[in-house]
XYZ file of C-alpha atoms in Angstrom:
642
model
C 106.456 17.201 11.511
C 105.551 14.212 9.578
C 101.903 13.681 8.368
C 101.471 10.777 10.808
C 102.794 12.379 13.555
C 100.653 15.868 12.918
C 97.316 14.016 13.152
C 98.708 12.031 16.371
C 99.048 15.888 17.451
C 95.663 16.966 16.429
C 94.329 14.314 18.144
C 95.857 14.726 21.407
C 95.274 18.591 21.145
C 91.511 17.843 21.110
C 91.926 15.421 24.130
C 93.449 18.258 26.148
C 91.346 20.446 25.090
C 87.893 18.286 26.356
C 86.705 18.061 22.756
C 85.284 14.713 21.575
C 83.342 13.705 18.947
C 80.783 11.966 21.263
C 80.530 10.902 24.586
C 78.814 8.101 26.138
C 77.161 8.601 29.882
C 77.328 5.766 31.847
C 79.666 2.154 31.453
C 77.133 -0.476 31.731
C 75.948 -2.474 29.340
C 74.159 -0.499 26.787
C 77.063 2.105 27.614
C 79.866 -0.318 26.902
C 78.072 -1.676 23.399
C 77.510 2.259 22.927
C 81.243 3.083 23.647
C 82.556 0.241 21.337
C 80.666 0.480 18.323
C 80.792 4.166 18.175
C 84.848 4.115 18.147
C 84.929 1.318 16.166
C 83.367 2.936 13.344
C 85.694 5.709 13.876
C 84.449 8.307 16.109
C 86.238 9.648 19.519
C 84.403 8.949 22.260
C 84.504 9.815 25.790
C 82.923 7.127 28.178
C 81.927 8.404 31.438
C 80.959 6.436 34.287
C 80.213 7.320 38.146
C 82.695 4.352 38.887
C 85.648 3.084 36.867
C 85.986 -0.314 38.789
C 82.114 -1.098 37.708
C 82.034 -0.810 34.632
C 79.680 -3.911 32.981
C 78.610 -4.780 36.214
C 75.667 -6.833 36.702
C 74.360 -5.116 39.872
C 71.463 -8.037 40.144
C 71.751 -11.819 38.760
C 75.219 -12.434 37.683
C 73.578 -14.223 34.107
C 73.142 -13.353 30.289
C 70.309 -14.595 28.266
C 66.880 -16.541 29.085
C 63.327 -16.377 27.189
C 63.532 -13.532 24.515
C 67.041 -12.421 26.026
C 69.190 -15.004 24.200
C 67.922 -14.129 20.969
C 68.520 -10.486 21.860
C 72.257 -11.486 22.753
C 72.789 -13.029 19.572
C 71.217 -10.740 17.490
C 73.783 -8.000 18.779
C 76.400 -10.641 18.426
C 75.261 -10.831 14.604
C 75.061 -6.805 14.533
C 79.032 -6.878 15.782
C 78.683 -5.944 19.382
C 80.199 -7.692 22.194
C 77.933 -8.850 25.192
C 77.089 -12.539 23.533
C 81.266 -12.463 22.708
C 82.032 -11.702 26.570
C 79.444 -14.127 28.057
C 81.143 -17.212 25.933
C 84.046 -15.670 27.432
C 83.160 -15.566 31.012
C 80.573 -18.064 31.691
C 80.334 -20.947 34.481
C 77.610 -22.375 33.626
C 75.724 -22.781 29.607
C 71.947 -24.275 30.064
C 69.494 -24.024 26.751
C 65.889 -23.309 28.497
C 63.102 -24.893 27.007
C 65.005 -27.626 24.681
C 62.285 -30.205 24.601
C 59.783 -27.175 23.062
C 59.594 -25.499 19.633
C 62.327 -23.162 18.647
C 60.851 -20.206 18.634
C 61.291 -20.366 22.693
C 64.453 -22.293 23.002
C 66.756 -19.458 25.279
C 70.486 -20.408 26.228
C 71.359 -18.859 29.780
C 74.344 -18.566 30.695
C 75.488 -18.282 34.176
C 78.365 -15.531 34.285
C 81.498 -15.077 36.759
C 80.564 -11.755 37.657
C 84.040 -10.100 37.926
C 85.844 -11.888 34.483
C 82.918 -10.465 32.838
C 83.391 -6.985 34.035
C 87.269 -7.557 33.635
C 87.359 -9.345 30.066
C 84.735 -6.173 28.994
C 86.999 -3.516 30.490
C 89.817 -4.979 28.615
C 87.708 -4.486 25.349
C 87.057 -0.577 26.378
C 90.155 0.130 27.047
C 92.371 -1.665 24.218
C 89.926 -0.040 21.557
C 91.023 3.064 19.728
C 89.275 6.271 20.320
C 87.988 5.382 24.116
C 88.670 7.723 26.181
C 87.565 6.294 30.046
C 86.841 9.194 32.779
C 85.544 8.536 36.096
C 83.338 11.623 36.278
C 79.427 12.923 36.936
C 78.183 14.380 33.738
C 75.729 17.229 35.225
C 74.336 19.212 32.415
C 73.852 18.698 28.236
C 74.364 22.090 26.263
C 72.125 22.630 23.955
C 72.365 25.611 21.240
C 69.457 25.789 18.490
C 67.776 22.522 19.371
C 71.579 20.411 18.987
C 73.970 19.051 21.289
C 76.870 21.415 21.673
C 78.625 20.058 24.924
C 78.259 18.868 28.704
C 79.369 19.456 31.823
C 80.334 17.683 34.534
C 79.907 17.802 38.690
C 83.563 19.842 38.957
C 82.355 22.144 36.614
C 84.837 20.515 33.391
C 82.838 21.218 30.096
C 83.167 19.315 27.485
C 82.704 19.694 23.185
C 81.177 17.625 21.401
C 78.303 16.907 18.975
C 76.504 14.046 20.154
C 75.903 12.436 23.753
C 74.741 8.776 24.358
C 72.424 8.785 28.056
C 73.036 5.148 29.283
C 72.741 5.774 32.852
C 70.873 3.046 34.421
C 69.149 3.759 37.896
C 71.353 6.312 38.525
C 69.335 9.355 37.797
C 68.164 10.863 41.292
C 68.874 7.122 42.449
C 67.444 6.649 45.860
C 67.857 3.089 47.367
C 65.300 1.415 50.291
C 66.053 -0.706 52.861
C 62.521 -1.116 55.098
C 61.866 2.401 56.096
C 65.779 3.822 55.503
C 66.560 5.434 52.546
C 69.449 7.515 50.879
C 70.630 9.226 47.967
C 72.195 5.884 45.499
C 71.336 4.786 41.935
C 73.420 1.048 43.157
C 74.265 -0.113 46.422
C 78.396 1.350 47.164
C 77.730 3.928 44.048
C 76.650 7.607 44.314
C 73.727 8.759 42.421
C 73.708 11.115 39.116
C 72.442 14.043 40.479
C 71.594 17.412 38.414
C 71.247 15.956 34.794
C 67.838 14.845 35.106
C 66.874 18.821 35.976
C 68.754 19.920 32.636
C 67.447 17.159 30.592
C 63.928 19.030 32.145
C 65.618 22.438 31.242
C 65.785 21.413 27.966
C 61.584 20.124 27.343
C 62.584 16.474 28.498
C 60.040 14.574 30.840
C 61.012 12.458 33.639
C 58.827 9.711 35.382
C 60.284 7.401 38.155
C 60.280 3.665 38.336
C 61.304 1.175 40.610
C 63.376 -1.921 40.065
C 65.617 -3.729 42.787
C 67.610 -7.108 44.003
C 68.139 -9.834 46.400
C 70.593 -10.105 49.338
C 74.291 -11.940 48.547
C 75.026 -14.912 50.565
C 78.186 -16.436 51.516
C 78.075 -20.172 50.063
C 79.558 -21.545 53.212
C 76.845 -21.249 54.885
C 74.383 -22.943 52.804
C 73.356 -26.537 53.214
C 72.943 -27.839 49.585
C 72.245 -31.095 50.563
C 68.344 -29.514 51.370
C 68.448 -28.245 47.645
C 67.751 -29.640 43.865
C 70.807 -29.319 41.536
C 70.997 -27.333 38.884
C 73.511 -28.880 36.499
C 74.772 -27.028 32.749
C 74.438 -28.703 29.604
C 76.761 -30.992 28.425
C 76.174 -30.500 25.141
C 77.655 -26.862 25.039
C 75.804 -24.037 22.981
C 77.498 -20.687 22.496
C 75.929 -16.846 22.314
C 78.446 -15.470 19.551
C 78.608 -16.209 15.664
C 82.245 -16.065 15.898
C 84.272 -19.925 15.332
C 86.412 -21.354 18.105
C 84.504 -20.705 21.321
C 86.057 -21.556 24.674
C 85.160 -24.632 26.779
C 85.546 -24.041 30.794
C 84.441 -26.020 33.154
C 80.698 -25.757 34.506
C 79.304 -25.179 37.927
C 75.924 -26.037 39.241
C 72.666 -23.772 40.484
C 70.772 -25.164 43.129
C 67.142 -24.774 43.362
C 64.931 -23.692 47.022
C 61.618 -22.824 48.050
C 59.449 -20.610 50.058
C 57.646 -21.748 52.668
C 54.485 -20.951 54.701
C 56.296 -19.419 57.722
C 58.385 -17.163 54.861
C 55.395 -16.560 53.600
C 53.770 -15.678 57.515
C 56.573 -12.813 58.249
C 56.138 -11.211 55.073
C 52.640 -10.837 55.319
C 53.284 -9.448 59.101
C 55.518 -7.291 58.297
C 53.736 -5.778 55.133
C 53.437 -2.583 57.043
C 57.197 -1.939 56.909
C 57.715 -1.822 53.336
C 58.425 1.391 51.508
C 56.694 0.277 48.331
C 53.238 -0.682 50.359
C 53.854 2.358 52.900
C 54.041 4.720 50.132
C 57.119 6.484 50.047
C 58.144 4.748 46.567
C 56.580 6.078 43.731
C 57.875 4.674 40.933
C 56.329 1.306 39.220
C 58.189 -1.820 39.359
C 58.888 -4.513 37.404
C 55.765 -6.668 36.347
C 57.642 -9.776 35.484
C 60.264 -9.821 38.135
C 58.128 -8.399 41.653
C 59.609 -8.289 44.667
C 58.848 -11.235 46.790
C 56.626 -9.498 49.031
C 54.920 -8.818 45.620
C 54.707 -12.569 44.822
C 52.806 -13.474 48.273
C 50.391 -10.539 47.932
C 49.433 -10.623 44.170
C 49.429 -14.921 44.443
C 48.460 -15.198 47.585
C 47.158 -19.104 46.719
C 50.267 -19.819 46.141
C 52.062 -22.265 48.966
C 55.359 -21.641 47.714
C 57.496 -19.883 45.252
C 60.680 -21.277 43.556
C 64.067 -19.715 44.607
C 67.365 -20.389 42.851
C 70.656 -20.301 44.096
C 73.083 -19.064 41.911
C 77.177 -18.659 42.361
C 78.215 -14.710 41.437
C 81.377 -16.323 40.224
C 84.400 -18.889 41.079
C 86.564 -16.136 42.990
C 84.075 -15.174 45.239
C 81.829 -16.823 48.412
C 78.967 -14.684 47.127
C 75.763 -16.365 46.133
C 72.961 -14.506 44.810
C 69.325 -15.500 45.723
C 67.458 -15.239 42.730
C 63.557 -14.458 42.918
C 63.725 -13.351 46.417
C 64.232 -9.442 46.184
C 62.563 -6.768 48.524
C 62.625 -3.728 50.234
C 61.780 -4.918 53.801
C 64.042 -4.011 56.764
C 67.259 -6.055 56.482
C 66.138 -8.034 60.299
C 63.213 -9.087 58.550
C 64.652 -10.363 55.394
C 66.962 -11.769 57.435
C 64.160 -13.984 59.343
C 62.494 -14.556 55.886
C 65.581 -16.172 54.367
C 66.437 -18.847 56.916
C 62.277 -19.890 56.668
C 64.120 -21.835 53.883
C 65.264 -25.287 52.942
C 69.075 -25.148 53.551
C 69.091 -21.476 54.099
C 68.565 -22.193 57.558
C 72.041 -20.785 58.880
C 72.262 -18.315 55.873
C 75.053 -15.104 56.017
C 74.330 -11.893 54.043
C 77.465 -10.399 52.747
C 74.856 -7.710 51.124
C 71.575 -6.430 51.912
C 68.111 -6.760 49.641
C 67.223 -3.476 48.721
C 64.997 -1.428 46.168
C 66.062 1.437 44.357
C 63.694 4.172 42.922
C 65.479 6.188 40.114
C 64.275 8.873 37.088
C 63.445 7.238 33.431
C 62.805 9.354 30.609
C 59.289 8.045 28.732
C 60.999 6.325 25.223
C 58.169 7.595 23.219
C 59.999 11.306 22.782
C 62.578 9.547 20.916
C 62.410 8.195 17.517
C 63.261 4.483 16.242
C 67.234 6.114 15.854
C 66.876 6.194 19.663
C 67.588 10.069 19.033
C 65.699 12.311 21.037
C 63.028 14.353 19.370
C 63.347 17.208 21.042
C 67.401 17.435 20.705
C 69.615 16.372 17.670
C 72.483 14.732 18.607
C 71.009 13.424 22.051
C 70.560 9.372 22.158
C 69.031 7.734 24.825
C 69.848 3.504 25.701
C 68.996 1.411 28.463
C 67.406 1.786 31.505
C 67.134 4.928 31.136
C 64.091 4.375 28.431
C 62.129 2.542 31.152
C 63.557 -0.966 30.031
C 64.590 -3.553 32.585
C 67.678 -6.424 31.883
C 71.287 -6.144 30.749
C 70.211 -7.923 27.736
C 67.818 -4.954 26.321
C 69.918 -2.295 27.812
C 72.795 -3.712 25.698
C 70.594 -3.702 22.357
C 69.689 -0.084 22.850
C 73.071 1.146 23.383
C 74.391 -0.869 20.602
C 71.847 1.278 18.212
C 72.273 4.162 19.884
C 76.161 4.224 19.781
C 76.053 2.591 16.091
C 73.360 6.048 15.371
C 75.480 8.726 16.967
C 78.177 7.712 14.539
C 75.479 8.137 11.792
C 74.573 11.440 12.976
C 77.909 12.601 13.408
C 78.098 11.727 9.641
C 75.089 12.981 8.263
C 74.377 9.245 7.236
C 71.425 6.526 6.981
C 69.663 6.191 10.573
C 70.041 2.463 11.183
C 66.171 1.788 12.734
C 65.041 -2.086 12.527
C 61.855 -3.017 11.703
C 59.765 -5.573 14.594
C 60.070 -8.201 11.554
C 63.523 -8.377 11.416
C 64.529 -8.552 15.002
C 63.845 -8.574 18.725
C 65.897 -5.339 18.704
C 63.664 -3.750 15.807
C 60.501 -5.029 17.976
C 61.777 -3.696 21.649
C 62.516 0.119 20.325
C 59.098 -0.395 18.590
C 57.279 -0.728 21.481
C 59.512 1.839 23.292
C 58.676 4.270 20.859
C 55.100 3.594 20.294
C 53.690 2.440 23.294
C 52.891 4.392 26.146
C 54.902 1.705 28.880
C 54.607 3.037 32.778
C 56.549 -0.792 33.974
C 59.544 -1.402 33.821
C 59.872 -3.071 29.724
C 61.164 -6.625 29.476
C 61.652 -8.683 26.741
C 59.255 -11.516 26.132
C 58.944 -13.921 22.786
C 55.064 -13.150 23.283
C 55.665 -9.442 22.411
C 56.566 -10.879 18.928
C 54.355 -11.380 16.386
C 57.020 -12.914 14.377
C 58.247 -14.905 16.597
C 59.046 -18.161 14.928
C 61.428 -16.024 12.139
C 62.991 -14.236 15.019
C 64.302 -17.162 16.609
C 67.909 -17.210 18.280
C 69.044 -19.892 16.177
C 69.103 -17.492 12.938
C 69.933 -14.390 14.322
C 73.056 -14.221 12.270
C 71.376 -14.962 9.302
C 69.299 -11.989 9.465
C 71.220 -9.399 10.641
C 75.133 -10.008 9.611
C 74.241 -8.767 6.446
C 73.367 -4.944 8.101
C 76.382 -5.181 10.472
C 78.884 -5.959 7.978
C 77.005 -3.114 5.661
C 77.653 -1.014 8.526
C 81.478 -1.457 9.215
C 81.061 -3.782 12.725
C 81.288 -7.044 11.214
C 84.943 -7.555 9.397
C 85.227 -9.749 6.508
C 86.765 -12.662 8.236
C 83.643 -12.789 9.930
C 81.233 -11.830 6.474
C 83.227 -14.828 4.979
C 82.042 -17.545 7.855
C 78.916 -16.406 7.812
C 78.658 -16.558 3.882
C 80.606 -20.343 3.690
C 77.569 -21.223 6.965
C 74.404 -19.937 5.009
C 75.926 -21.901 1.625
C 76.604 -24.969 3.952
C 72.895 -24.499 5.068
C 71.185 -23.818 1.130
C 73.408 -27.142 0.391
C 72.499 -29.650 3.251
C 68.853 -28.639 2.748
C 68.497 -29.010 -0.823
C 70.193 -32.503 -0.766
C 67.623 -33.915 2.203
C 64.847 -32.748 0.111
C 66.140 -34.321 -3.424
C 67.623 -38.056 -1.752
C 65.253 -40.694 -1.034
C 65.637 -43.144 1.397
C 64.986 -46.674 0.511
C 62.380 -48.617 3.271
C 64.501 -51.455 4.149
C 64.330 -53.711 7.554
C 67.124 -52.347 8.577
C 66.001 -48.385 8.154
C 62.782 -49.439 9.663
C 64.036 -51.073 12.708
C 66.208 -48.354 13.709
C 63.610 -46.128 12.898
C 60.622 -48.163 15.563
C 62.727 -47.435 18.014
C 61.416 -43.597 17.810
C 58.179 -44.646 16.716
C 58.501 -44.006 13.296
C 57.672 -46.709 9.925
C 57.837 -45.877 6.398
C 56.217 -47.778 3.610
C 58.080 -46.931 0.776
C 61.112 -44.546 -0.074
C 60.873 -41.297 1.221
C 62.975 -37.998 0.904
C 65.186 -37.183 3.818
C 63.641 -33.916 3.985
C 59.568 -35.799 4.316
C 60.795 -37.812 7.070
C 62.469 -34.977 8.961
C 59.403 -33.294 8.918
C 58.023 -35.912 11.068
C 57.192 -34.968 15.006
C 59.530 -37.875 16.015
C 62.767 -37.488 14.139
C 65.591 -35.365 14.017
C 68.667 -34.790 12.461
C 70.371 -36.946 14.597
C 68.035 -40.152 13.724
C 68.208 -39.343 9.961
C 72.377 -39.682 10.686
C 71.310 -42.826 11.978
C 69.051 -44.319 9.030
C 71.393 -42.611 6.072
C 75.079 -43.224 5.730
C 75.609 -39.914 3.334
C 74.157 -38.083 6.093
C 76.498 -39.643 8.520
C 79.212 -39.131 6.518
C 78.813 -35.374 5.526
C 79.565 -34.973 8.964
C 77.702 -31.140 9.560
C 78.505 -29.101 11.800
C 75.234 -29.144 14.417
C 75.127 -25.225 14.109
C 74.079 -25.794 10.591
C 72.944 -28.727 10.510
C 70.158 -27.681 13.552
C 69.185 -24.747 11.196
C 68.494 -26.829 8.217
C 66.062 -29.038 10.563
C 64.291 -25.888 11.305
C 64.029 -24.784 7.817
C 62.213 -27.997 6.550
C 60.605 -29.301 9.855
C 58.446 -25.899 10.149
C 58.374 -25.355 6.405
C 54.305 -24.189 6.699
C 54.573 -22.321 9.905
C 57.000 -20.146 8.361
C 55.696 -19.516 4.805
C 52.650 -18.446 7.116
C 54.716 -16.308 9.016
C 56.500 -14.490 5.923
C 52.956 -14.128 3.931
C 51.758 -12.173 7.827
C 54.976 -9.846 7.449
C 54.146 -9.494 3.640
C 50.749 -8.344 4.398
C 51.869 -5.749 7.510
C 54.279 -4.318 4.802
C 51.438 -2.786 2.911
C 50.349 -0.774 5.876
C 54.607 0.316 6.428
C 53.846 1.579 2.859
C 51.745 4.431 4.088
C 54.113 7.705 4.901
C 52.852 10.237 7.440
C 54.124 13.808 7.078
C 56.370 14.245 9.578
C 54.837 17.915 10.495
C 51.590 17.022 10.518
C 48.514 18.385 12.820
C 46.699 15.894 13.958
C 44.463 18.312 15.247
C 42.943 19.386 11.592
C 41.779 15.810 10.648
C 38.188 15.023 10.379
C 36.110 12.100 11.676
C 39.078 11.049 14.041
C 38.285 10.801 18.004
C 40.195 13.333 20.248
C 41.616 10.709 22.295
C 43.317 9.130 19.175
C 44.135 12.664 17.902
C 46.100 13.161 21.775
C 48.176 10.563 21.346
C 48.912 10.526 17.388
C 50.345 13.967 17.972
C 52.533 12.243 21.030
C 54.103 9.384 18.869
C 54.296 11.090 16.073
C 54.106 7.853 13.979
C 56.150 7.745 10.651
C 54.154 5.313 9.367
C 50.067 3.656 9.443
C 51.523 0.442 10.413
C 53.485 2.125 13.820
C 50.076 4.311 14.253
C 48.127 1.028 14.235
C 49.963 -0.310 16.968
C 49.894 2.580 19.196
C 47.509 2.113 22.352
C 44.164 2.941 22.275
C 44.070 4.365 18.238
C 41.220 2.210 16.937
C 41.123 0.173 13.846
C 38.732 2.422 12.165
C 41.241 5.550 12.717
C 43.408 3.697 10.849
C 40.883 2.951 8.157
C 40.456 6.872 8.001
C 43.846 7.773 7.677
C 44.343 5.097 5.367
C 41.639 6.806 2.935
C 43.312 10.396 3.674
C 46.586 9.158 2.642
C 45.063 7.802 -0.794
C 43.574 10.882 -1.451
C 46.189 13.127 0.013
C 44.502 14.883 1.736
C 46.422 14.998 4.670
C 48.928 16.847 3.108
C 46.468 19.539 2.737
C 46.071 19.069 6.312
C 49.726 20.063 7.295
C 50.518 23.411 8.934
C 52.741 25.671 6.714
């Protein structure tokens, strides 16, 4: 037996015999991005999932990206995962949100076919080396001496292996609502995970509920668009993934509805029926997405709400009905739905519903996204008490990318909130005490305008090519880009441009005069001109012929010059406070002049450093001022418990 053929052996021996080096609960999003990365960097994985024909299915809006979302798309795009790769893929429809404001809120959406997405991911899975795909319940972790040693699963199959990535959505003791009904489901058609939530308990794990759930499906034939606004794509097309040569498909329009005062009259009548306001849902839903009995209640001076309609994809009649979820009996949503403009004669292929499932509070795990409690156990997605395929997708891209660390005894890969939207959601995971379902918003960055979407890849291609996700092809593109960028800048800041009629009378048509010669770079900085309009004014410019990918970067770069120095000098002073190490065994307990309440919670988080204990909830800034002064003197190390 040849050498080649003898490890082909060895690794088929450990197939049959269940024994994997991790395995990955769950196939949506964060479980796929977990799967991939994992066996990419070389590890065998087993990917279990309660449904092999769902796997990366988006069980509510059929879309990738928005506000916040986009840039956390691209940022695992820069990383080397896949999502922002399989939404340029897949999409119908590419729309940048906010263009007319600043970047640091820009957001591309795209609109996805719901089925190639799931398709062109599963294709990924399953043509990537060491992904192993079973259709199975995992029903137990084994734990010996505080480690992973195994699992087991609902037909009583146990498995080896050393690390296990949870990424198992609403499924845990899923339980969906329709008005009054209820039954045991973590996704409308899927059984829920049932038993693993007990032995994650078993094992010193809490659970909490929460509640999250979606609108009906309509079939498209039976909507009158002619009653709605259109909701056309861009035609100038943006893309989610770093990566050249991105395909160009043909765009579909959204369609935009509202609510009306009779929708508005049977929801309030009918209050009485829901399972949320009759109290047999427990769990807390989503602040930023509420149901739309939610909406009338909580903005009750509100005449009307806006509804879009949105295709699920171009092989399907199914519409979804975005912004117009609940959990009141299907008649009544029924009624509620044709209260609006061309929804009139409206057919539900599938019923609204609500779903109440078990979470596991992020703050017992650590920045790794590895449990506290067990080594070897990472935890991604929903399951952390986030909301969105977008953040679910970032956490199991970290958590897959860290059970290959631990498997390796190597350098946790844990992001710091100034380097990403990534590094900032797993902060506030970890260190905040969040009973809502967690969302991504730009306002939950305080470095927002360096974090925008636009630069993604130039912060963070660097770590995923360090870590073996981003091949050199790719390295090479992104080095010949941020060159192309240092250039373009450096020559619109050093050539002047004469003030001749003919520059000036182009330029009065945007408003803009100068006096004398200026620099490229001082005009560009002006409120009124772009890129574009210096192309316009400057034949060099013209002729250079940038690509707008770089070219929009290097407008950035000079346009907010101040804002960002300003930014960097506010990450440069929150350093100093990252500076200060807390002992990890620590007893928070034995410190003087520190209040109780901060003392409770200190020992919760278990912050590694003063700048995550200055961010937790209800510590006060002169707590931190204290430990600041113990840590200069030391004396908390006298403080720790032998």
């Amino acid at each position: 037996m040849n050498i080649k053929t003898s490890l082909y052996y060895n690794i088929a021996m450990d197939y049959v015999n269940n024994k994997f080096d991790c395995i990955v609960v769950g196939a949506g999003h964060a479980g796929c991005e977990a799967a991939i990365a994992c066996a990419r960097l070389g590890a065998k994985v087993l990917l279990c999932t309660l449904n092999i024909d769902n796997i990366a299915l988006m069980p509510c809006n059929p879309a990738i990206g928005g506000p916040a979302k986009s840039t956390l798309v691209r940022e695992i795009d820069a990383l080397g995962g896949v999502m922002g790769e399989a939404a340029d893929a897949t999409y119908i429809q590419m729309k940048m949100l906010n263009s007319s404001k600043g970047p640091a809120v820009r957001a591309l959406r795209a609109q996805s076919d719901k089925r190639l997405y799931m398709d062109y991911m599963r294709n990924i899975i399953e043509s990537t080396e060491n992904i192993y795909l079973k259709q199975c319940c995992i029903t137990e972790i084994k734990v010996e001496n505080g480690e992973i040693t195994g699992a087991i699963d609902e037909f009583g199959i146990e498995y080896q292996t050393r690390a296990i990535v949870l990424t198992t959505g609403t499924s845990l003791e899923g339980r969906i609502f329709v008005g009054l009904q209820s039954y045991s489901a973590g996704r409308l058609g899927e059984k829920a995970a049932i038993g693993l939530s007990e032995s994650l308990r078993q094992h010193g794990i809490q659970t909490k509920k929460l509640k999250t759930g979606t609108p009906c499906r309509v079939d498209k034939r039976t909507i009158d668009y002619s009653k709605m606004t259109i909701q056309p794509g861009d035609e100038e097309l943006n893309f989610y993934s770093f990566k050249p040569n991105r395909p160009v498909r043909p765009q579909y329009p959204c369609y935009l509805t509202r609510t009306t005062e009779e929708t508005h009259k049977i929801i309030r009548a009918n209050l009485d029926k829901s399972p949320m306001y009759r109290g047999l849902i427990h769990g807390v839903g989503p602040r930023y997405c509420p149901s739309i009995e939610d909406k009338v209640v909580r903005f009750s001076e509100n005449p009307s709400h806006h509804i879009f309609i949105e295709p699920e994809g171009l092989g399907t009649y199914e519409v979804y009905i975005q912004g117009f979820s609940s959990s009141l009996p299907a008649d009544v949503y029924t009624q509620m739905l044709r209260t609006m403009p061309g929804l009139e004669h409206a057919h539900i292929i599938k019923p609204a519903y609500a779903v109440e499932y078990d979470y596991v509070p992020a703050v017992q795990t650590t920045h790794s996204l590895m449990s506290k409690q067990i080594k070897g156990l990472f935890l991604g997605g929903q399951i952390n008490g986030t909301s969105g395929y977008e953040e679910a997708a970032a956490q199991g891209l970290i958590a897959g990318i860290n059970a290959y660390n631990y498997l390796n005894n190597s350098e946790m890969l844990e992001l710091s909130r100034s380097s990403s939207y990534i590094g900032t959601l797993i902060d506030d995971l970890v260190t905040k005490d969040i009973d809502d379902p967690y969302r991504m918003l730009t306002s939950r960055s305080e470095y927002r305008l360096l974090l925008r979407q636009d630069n993604a890849d130039a912060r963070l291609t660097p770590t995923g090519h360090k870590i073996g996700l981003v091949d050199d092809a790719q390295f090479k593109i992104f080095t010949e880009k941020q060159e192309l960028i240092e250039k373009e800048k450096q020559r619109l800041m050093e050539t002047k441009l004469p003030a001749t009629d003919e520059v000036n009378a182009i330029l009065a048509k945007y408003g803009e005069h100068i006096e004398r010669g200026m620099k490229l770079g001082e005009i560009l900085k002006r409120p009124n001109v772009s890129y574009k309009i210096l192309k316009e004014v400057d034949n060099e410019t013209n002729a250079l012929n940038i690509p707008r990918d770089v070219y929009e970067q290097v407008e950035v770069l000079i346009k907010y010059d101040g804002y960002l120095k300003r930014q960097e000098f506010q990450v440069e002073q929150s350093g100093k406070l990252d500076k200060y190490k807390i002992p990890d065994d620590i007893d928070y307990t034995k410190l003087d002049h520190i209040s109780s309440e901060t003392k409770e919670k200190l020992n919760k988080i278990r912050p590694k450093t003063l700048a995550q204990a200055s961010r937790i909830g209800g510590v006060k800034p002169a707590d931190i001022s204290i430990l600041m002064v113990l840590l200069e003197r030391n004396e908390i190390a006298r403080k720790v418990l032998s």
